[in-house]
Short mmCIF file of N, CA and C in Angstrom, two decimals:
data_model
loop_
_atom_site.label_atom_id
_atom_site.label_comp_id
_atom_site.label_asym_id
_atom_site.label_seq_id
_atom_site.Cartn_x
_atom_site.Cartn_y
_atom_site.Cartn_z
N UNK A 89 -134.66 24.57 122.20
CA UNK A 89 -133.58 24.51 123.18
C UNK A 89 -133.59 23.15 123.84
N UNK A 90 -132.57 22.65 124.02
CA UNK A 90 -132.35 21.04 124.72
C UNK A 90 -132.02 21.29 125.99
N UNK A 91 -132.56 20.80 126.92
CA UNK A 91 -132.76 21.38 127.91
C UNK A 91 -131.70 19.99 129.10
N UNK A 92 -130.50 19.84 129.08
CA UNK A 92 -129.58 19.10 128.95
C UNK A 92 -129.03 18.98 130.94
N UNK A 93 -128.42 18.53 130.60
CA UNK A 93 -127.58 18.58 132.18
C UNK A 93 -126.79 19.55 132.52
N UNK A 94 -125.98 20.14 131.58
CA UNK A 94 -125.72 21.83 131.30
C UNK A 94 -126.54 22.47 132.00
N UNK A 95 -127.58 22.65 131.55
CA UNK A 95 -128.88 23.69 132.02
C UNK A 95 -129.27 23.42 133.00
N UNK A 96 -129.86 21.93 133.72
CA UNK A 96 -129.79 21.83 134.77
C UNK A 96 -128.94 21.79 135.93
N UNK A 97 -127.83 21.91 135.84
CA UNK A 97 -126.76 22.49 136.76
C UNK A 97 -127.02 23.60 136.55
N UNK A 98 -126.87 24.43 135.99
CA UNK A 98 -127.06 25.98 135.66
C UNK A 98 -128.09 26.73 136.33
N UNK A 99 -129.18 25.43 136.46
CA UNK A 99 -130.21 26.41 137.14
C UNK A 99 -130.02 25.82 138.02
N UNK A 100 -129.97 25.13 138.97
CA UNK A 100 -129.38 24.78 140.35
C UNK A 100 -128.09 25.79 141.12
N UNK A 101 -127.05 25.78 139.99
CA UNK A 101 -126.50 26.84 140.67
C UNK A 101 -126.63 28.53 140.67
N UNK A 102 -127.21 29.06 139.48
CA UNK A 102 -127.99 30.26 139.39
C UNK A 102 -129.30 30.39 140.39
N UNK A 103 -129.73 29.48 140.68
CA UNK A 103 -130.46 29.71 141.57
C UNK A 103 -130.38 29.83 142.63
N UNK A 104 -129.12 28.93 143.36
CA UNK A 104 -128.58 28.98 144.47
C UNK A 104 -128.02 30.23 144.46
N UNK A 105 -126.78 30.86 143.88
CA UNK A 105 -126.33 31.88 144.05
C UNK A 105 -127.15 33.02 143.66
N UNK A 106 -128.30 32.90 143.51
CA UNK A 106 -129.63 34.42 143.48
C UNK A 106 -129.88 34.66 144.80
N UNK A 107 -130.07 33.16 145.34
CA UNK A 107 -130.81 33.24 146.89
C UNK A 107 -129.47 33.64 147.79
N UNK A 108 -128.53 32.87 147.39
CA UNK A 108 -127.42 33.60 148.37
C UNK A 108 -127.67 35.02 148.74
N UNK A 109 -126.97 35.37 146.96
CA UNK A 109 -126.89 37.25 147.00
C UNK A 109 -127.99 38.12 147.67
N UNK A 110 -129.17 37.46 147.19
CA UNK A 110 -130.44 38.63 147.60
C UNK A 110 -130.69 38.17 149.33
N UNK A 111 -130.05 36.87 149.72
CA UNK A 111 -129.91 36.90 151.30
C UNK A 111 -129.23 37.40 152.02
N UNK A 112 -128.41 37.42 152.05
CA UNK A 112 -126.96 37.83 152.98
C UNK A 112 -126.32 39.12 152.08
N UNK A 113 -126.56 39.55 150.79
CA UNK A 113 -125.53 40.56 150.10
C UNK A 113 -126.71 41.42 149.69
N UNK A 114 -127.03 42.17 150.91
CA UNK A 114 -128.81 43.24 149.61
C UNK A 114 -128.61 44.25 150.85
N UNK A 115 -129.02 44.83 150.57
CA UNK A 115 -129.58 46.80 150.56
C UNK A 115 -130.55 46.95 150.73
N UNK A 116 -131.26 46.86 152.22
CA UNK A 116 -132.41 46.75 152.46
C UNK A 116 -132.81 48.52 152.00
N UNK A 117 -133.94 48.84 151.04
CA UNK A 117 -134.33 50.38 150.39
C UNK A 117 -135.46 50.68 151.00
N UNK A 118 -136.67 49.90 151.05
CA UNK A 118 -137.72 50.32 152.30
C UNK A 118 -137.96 48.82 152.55
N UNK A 119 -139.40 48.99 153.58
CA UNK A 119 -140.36 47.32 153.76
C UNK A 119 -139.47 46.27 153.52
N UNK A 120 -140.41 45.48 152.60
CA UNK A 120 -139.37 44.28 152.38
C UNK A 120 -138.72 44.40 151.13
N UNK A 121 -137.75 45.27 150.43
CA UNK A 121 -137.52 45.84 148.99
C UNK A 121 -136.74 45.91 149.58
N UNK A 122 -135.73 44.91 148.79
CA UNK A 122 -133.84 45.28 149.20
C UNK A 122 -133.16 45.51 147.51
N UNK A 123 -132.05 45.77 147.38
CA UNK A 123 -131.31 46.36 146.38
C UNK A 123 -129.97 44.88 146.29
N UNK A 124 -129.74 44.02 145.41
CA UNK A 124 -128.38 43.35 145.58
C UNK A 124 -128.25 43.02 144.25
N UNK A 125 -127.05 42.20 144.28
CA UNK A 125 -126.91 41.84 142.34
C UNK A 125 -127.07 40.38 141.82
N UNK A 126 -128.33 40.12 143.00
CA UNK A 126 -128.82 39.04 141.88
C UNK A 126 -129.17 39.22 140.52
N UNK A 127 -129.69 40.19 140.52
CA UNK A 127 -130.24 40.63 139.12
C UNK A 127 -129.04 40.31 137.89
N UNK A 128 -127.75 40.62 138.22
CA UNK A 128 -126.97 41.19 137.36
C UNK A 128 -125.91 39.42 137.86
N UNK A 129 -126.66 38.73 138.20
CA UNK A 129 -126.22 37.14 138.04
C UNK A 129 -127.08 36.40 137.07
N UNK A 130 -128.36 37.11 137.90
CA UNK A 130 -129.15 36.16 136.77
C UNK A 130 -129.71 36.89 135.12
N UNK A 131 -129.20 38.10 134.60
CA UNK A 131 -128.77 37.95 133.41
C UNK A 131 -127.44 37.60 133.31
N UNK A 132 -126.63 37.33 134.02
CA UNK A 132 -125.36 36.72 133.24
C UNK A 132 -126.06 35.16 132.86
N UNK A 133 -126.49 34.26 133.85
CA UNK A 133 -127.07 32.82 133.56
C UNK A 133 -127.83 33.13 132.03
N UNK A 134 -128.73 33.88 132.43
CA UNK A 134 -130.21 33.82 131.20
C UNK A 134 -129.61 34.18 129.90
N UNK A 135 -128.58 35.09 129.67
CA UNK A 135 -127.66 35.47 128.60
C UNK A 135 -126.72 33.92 127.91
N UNK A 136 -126.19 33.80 129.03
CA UNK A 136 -125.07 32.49 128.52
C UNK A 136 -125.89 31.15 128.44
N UNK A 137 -127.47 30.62 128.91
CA UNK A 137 -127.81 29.62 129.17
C UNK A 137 -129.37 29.46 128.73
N UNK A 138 -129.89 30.57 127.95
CA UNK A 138 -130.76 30.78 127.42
C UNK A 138 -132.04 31.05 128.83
N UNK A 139 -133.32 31.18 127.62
CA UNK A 139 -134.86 32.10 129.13
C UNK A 139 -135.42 30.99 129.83
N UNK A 140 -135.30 29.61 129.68
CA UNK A 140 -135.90 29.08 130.14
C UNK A 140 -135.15 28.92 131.21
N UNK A 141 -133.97 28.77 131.42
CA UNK A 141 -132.78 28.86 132.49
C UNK A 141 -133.03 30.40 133.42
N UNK A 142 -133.03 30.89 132.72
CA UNK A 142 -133.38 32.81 133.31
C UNK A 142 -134.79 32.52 134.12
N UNK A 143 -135.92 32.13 133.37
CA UNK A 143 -137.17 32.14 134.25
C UNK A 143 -137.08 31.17 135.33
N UNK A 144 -136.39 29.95 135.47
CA UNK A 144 -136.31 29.15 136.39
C UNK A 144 -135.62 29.47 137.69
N UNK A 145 -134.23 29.98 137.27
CA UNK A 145 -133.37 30.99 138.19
C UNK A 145 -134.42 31.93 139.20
N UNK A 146 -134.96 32.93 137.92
CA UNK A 146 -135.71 33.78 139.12
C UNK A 146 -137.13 33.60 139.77
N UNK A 147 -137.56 32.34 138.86
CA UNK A 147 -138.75 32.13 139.77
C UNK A 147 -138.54 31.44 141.23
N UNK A 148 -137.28 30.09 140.97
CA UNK A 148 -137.14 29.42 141.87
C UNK A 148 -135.68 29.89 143.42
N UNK A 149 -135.22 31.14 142.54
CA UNK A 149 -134.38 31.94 143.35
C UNK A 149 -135.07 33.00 144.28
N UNK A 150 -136.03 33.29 143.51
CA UNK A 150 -136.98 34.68 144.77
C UNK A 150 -138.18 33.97 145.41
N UNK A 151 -138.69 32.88 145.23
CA UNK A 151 -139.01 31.91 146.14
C UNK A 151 -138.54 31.79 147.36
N UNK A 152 -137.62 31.04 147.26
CA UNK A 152 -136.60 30.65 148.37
C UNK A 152 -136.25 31.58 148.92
N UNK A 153 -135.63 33.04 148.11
CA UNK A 153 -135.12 33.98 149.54
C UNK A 153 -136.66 34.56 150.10
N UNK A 154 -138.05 34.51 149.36
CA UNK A 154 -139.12 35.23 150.29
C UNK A 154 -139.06 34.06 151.35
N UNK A 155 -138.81 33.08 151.43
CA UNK A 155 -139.58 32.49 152.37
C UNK A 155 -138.36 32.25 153.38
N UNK A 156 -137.02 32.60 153.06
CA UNK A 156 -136.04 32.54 153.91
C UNK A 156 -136.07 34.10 154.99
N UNK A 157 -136.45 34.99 154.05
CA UNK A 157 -136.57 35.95 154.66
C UNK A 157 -137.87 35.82 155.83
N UNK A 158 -138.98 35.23 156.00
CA UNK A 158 -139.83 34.82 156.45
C UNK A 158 -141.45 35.65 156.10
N UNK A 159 -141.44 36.28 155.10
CA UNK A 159 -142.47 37.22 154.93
C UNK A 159 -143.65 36.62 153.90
N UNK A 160 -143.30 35.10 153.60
CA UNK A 160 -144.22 34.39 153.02
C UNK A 160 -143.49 34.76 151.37
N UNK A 161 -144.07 34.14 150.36
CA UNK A 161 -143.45 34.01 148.94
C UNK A 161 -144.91 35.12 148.85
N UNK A 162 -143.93 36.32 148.09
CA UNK A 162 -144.80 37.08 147.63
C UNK A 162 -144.75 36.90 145.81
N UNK A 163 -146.07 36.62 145.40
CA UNK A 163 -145.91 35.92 144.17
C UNK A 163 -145.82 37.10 142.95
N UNK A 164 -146.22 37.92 143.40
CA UNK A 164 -146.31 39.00 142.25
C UNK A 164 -144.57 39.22 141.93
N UNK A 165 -143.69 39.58 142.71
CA UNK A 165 -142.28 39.91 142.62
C UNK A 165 -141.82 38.44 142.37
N UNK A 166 -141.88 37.29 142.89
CA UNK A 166 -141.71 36.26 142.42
C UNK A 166 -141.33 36.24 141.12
N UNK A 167 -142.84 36.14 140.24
CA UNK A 167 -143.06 36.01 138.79
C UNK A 167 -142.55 37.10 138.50
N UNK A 168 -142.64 38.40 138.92
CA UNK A 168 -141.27 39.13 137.97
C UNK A 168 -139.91 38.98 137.68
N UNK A 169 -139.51 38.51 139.33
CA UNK A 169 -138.10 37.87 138.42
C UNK A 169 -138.14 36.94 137.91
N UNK A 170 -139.16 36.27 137.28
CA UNK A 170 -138.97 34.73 136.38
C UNK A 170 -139.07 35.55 134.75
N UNK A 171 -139.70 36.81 135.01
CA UNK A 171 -139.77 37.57 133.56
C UNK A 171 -138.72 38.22 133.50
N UNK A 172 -137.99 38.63 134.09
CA UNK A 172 -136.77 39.26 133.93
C UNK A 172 -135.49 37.68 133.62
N UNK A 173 -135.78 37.14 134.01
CA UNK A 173 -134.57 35.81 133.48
C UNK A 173 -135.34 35.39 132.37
N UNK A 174 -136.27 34.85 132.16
CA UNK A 174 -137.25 35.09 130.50
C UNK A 174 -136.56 35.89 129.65
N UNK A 175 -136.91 37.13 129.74
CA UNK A 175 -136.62 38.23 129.00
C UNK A 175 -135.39 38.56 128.51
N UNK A 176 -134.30 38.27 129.39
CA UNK A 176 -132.94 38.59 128.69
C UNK A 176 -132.22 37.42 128.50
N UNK A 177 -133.21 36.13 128.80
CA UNK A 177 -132.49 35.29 128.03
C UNK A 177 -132.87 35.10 126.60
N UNK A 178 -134.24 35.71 126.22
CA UNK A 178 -134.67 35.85 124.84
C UNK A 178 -133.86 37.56 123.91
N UNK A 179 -133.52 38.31 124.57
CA UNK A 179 -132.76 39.90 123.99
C UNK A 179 -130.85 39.28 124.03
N UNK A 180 -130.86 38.28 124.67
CA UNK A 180 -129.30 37.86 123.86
C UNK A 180 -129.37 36.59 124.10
N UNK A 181 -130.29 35.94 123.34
CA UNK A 181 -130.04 34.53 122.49
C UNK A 181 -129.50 34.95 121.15
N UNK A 182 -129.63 35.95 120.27
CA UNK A 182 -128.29 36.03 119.26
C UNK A 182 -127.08 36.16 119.63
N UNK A 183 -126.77 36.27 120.62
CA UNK A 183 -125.30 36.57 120.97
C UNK A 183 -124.29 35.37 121.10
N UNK A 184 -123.16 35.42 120.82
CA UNK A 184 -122.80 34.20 120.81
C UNK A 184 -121.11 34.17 122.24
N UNK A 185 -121.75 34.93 123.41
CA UNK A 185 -120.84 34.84 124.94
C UNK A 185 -120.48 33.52 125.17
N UNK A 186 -121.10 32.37 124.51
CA UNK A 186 -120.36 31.03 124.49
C UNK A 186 -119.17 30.50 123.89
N UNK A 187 -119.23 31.58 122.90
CA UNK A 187 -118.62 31.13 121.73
C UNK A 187 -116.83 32.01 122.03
N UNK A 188 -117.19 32.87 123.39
CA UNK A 188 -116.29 33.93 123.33
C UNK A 188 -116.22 35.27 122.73
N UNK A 189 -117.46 35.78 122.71
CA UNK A 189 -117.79 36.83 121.64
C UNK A 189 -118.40 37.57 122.52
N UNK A 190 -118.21 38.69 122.83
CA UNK A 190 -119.16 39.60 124.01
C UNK A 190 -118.08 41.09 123.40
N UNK A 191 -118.65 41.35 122.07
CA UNK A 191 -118.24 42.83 121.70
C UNK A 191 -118.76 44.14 122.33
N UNK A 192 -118.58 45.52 121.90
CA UNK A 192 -119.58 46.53 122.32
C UNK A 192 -121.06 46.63 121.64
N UNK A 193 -121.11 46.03 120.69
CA UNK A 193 -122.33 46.11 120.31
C UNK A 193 -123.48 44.89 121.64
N UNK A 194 -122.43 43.73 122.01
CA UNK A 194 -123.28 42.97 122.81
C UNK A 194 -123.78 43.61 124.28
N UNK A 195 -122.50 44.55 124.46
CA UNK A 195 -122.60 44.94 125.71
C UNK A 195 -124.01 46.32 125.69
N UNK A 196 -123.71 46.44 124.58
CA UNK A 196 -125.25 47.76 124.46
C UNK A 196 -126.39 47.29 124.66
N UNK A 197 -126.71 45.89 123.80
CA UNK A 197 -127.62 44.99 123.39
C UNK A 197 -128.12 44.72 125.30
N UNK A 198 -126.68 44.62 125.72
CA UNK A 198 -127.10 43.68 127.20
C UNK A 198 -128.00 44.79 128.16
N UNK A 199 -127.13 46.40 127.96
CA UNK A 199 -127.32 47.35 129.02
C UNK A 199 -129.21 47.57 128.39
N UNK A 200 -129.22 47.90 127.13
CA UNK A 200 -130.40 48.60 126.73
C UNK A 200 -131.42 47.41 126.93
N UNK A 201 -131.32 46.31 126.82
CA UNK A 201 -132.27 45.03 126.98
C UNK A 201 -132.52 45.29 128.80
N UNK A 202 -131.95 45.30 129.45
CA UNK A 202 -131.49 45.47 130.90
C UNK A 202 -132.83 45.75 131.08
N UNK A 203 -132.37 47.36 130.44
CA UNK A 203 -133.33 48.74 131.26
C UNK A 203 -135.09 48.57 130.67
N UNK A 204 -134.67 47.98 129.48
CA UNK A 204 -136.64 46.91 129.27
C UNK A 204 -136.82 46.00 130.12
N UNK A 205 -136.07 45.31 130.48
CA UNK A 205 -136.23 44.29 130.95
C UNK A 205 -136.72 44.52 132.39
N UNK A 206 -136.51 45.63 132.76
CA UNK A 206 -136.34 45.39 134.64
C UNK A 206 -137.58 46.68 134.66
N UNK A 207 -137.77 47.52 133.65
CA UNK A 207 -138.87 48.70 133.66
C UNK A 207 -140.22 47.78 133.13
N UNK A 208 -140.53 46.72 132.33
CA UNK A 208 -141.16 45.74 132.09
C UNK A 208 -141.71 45.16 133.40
N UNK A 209 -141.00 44.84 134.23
CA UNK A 209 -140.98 43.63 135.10
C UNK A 209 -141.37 44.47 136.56
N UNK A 210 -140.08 45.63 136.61
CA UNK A 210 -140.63 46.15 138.16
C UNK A 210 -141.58 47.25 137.85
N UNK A 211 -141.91 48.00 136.16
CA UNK A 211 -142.62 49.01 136.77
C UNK A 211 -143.82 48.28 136.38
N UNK A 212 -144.41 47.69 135.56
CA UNK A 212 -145.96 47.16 135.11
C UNK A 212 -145.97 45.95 135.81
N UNK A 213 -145.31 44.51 135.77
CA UNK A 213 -145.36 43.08 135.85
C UNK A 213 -146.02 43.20 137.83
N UNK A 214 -144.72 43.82 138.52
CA UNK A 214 -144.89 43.32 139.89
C UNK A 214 -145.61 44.13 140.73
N UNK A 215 -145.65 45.68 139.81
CA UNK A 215 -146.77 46.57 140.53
C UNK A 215 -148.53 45.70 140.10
N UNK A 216 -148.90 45.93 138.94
CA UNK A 216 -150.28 45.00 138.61
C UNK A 216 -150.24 44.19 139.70
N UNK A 217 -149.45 42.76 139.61
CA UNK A 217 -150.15 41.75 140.30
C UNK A 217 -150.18 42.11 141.63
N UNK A 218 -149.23 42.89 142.31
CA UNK A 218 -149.37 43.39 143.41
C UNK A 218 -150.90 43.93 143.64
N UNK A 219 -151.32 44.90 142.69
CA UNK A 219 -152.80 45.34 143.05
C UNK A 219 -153.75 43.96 142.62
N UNK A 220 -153.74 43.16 141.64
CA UNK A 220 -154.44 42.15 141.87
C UNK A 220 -154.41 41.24 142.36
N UNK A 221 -153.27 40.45 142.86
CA UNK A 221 -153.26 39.28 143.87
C UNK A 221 -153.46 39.52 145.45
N UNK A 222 -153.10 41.12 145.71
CA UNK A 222 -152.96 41.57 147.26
C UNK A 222 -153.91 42.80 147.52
N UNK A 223 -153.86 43.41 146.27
CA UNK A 223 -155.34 44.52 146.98
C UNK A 223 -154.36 45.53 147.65
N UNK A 224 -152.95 45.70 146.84
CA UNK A 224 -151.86 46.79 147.36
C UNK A 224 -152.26 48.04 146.76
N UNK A 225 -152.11 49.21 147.45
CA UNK A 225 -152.36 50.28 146.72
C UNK A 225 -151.94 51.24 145.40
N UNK A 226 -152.12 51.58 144.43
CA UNK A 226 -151.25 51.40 143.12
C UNK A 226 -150.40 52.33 143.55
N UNK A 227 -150.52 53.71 143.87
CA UNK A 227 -149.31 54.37 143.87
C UNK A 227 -148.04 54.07 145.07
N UNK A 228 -148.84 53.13 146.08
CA UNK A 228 -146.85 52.51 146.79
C UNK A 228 -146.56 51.57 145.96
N UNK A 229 -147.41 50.60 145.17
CA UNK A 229 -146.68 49.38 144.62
C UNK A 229 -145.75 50.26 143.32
N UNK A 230 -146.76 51.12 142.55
CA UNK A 230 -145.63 51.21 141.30
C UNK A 230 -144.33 52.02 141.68
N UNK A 231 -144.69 52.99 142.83
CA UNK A 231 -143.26 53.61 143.18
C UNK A 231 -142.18 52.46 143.58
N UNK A 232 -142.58 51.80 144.70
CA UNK A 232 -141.72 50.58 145.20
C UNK A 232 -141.18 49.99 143.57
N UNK A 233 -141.82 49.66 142.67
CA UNK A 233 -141.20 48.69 141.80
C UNK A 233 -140.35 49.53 140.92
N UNK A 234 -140.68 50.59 140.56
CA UNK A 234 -139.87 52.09 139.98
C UNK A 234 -138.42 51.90 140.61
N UNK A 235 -138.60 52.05 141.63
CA UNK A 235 -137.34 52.42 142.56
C UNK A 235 -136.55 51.08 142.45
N UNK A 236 -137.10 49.92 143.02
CA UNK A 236 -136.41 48.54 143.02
C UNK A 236 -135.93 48.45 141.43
N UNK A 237 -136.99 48.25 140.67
CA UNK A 237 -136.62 48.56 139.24
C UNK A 237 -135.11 49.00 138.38
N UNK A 238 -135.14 50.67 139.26
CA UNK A 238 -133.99 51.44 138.68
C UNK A 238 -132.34 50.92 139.05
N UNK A 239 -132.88 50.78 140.61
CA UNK A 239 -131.57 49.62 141.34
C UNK A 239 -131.29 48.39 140.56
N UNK A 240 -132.10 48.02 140.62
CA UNK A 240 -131.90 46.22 140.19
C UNK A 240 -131.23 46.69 138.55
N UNK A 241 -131.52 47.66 138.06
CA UNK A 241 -131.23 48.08 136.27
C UNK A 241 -129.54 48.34 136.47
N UNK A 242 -129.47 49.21 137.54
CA UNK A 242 -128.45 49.72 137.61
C UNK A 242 -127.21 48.45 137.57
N UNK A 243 -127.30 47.76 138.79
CA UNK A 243 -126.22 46.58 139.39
C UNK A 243 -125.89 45.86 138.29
N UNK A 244 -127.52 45.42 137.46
CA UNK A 244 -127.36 44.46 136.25
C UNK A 244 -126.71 44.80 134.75
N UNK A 245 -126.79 45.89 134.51
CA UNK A 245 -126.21 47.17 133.78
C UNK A 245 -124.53 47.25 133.85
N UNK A 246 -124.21 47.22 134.74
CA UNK A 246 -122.47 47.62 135.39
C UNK A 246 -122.11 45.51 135.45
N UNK A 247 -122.72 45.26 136.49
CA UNK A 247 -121.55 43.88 137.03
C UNK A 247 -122.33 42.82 135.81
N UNK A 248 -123.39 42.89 135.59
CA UNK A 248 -123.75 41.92 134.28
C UNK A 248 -122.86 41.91 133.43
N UNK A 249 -122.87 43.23 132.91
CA UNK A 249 -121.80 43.03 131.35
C UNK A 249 -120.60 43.00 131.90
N UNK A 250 -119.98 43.41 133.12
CA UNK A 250 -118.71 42.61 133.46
C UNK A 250 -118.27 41.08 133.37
N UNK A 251 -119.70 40.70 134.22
CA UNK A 251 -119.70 39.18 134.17
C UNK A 251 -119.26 38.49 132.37
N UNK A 252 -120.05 38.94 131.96
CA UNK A 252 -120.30 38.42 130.61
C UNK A 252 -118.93 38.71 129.30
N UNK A 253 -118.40 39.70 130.11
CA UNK A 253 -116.91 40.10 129.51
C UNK A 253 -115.99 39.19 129.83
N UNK A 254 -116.21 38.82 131.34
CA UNK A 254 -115.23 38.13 131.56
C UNK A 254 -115.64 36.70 131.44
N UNK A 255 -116.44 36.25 131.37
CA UNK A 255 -116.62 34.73 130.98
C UNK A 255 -116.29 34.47 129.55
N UNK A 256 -116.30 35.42 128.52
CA UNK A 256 -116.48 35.64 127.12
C UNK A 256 -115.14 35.65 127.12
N UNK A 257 -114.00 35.87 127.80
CA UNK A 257 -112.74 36.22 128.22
C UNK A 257 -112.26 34.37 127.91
N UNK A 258 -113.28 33.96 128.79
CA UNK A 258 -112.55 32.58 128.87
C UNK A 258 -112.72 30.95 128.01
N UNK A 259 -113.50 31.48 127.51
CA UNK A 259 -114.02 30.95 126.49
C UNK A 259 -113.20 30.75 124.70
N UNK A 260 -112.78 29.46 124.71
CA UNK A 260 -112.37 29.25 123.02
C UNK A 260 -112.76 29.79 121.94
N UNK A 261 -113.02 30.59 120.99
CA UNK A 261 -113.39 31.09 120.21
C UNK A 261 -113.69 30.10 118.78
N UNK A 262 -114.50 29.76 118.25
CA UNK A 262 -114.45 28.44 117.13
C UNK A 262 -113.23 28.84 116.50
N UNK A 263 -112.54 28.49 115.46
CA UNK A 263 -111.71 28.60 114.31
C UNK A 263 -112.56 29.63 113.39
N UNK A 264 -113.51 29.26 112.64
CA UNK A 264 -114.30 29.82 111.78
C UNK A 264 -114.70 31.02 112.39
N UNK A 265 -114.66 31.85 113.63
CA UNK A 265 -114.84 33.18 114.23
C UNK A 265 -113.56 33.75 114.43
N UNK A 266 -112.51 32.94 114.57
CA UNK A 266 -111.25 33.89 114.46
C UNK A 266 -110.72 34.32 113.51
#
C-alpha cells in the first residue's frame, strides 16, 4: 500500500471526525463506556482507504477523545479501536467502493466482517488488556466490552454500509466494470 497524501488526509480527517463523534455525539451506557458512530465512520475510512488508515484513525481518534474526556488515555480500548480500523480495512480490501462497486454481496461482507471485527476487539482485545495493563476485574471488563461491543456492531452494521452505499453512489465506475 502507498501510503500517499490521499491517506494522509484521510487519516487526519477520519480521525478528527472519530474524536468529534465519540465527543459531543455518544450515549453515555455505564462509567466511562459511551455508545456513538464512530465506529461505523471509521469502517467507512478503513474500507475505502485501506488498515493502515483504519488502525491510525482508531488509535489516534480514541486517544484524543480519552484524554478530552479527561479520564487519562486508557490504552487497552485505545488499541482496540486501532484493531477494529486494522481489521476491516483488511475484510474489504477486495472490494472495490472506490471503484463504485458496493453490491449486496459487499454489504454482507461489510455487516458479517463488522460483527468479527468488534466481538474480536471488544469481547477478547480490550477486556484482556484491561485485566493486564490495569488489574480490572474479568467479569466487569468482558461484560463492559460485550455490551460496548454489541453497540458499536450495531451503529457500524446499519450507518457503515449506508456510508459506503452512498459514497459507492458517487463514484465513476472504470469503463471495463460497466
Amino acid at each position: 500500500m502507498n501510503f500517499n497524501i490521499k491517506r494522509i488526509v484521510a487519516t487526519a480527517i477520519g480521525a478528527a471526525v472519530f474524536f468529534l463523534l465519540a465527543r459531543f455525539v455518544s450515549i453515555p451506557i455505564f462509567a466511562n463506556t459511551n455508545l456513538t458512530l464512530q465506529y461505523a465512520v471509521l469502517g467507512f475510512f478503513a474500507a475505502v482507504f485501506g488498515p493502515i488508515v483504519g488502525l491510525l484513525i482508531g488509535l489516534i481518534g480514541h486517544a484524543l477523545t480519552d484524554l478530552a474526556f479527561g479520564w487519562g488515555i486508557w490504552w487497552s480500548w485505545v488499541i482496540a479501536s486501532a484493531v477494529v480500523g486494522l481489521l476491516a480495512g483488511f475484510i474489504m480490501k477486495a472490494g472495490k467502493v472506490e471503484d463504485g462497486i458496493f453490491g449486496k454481496i459487499d454489504a454482507v461482507r461489510f455487516v458479517i466482517g463488522s460483527l468479527i471485527v468488534h466481538a474480536v476487539s471488544w469481547g477478547v482485545v480490550a477486556p484482556c488488556l484491561d485485566i493486564l495493563i490495569y488489574a480490572e476485574p474479568a467479569d466487569k471488563v468482558f461484560v463492559q466490552g460485550l455490551i460496548a461491543g454489541a453497540g458499536n456492531f450495531v451503529f457500524t452494521a446499519i450507518v457503515g454500509t449506508l456510508l459506503l452505499l452512498g459514497y459507492s453512489k458517487t463514484r465513476v465506475k472504470p469503463e471495463s466494470l460497466e
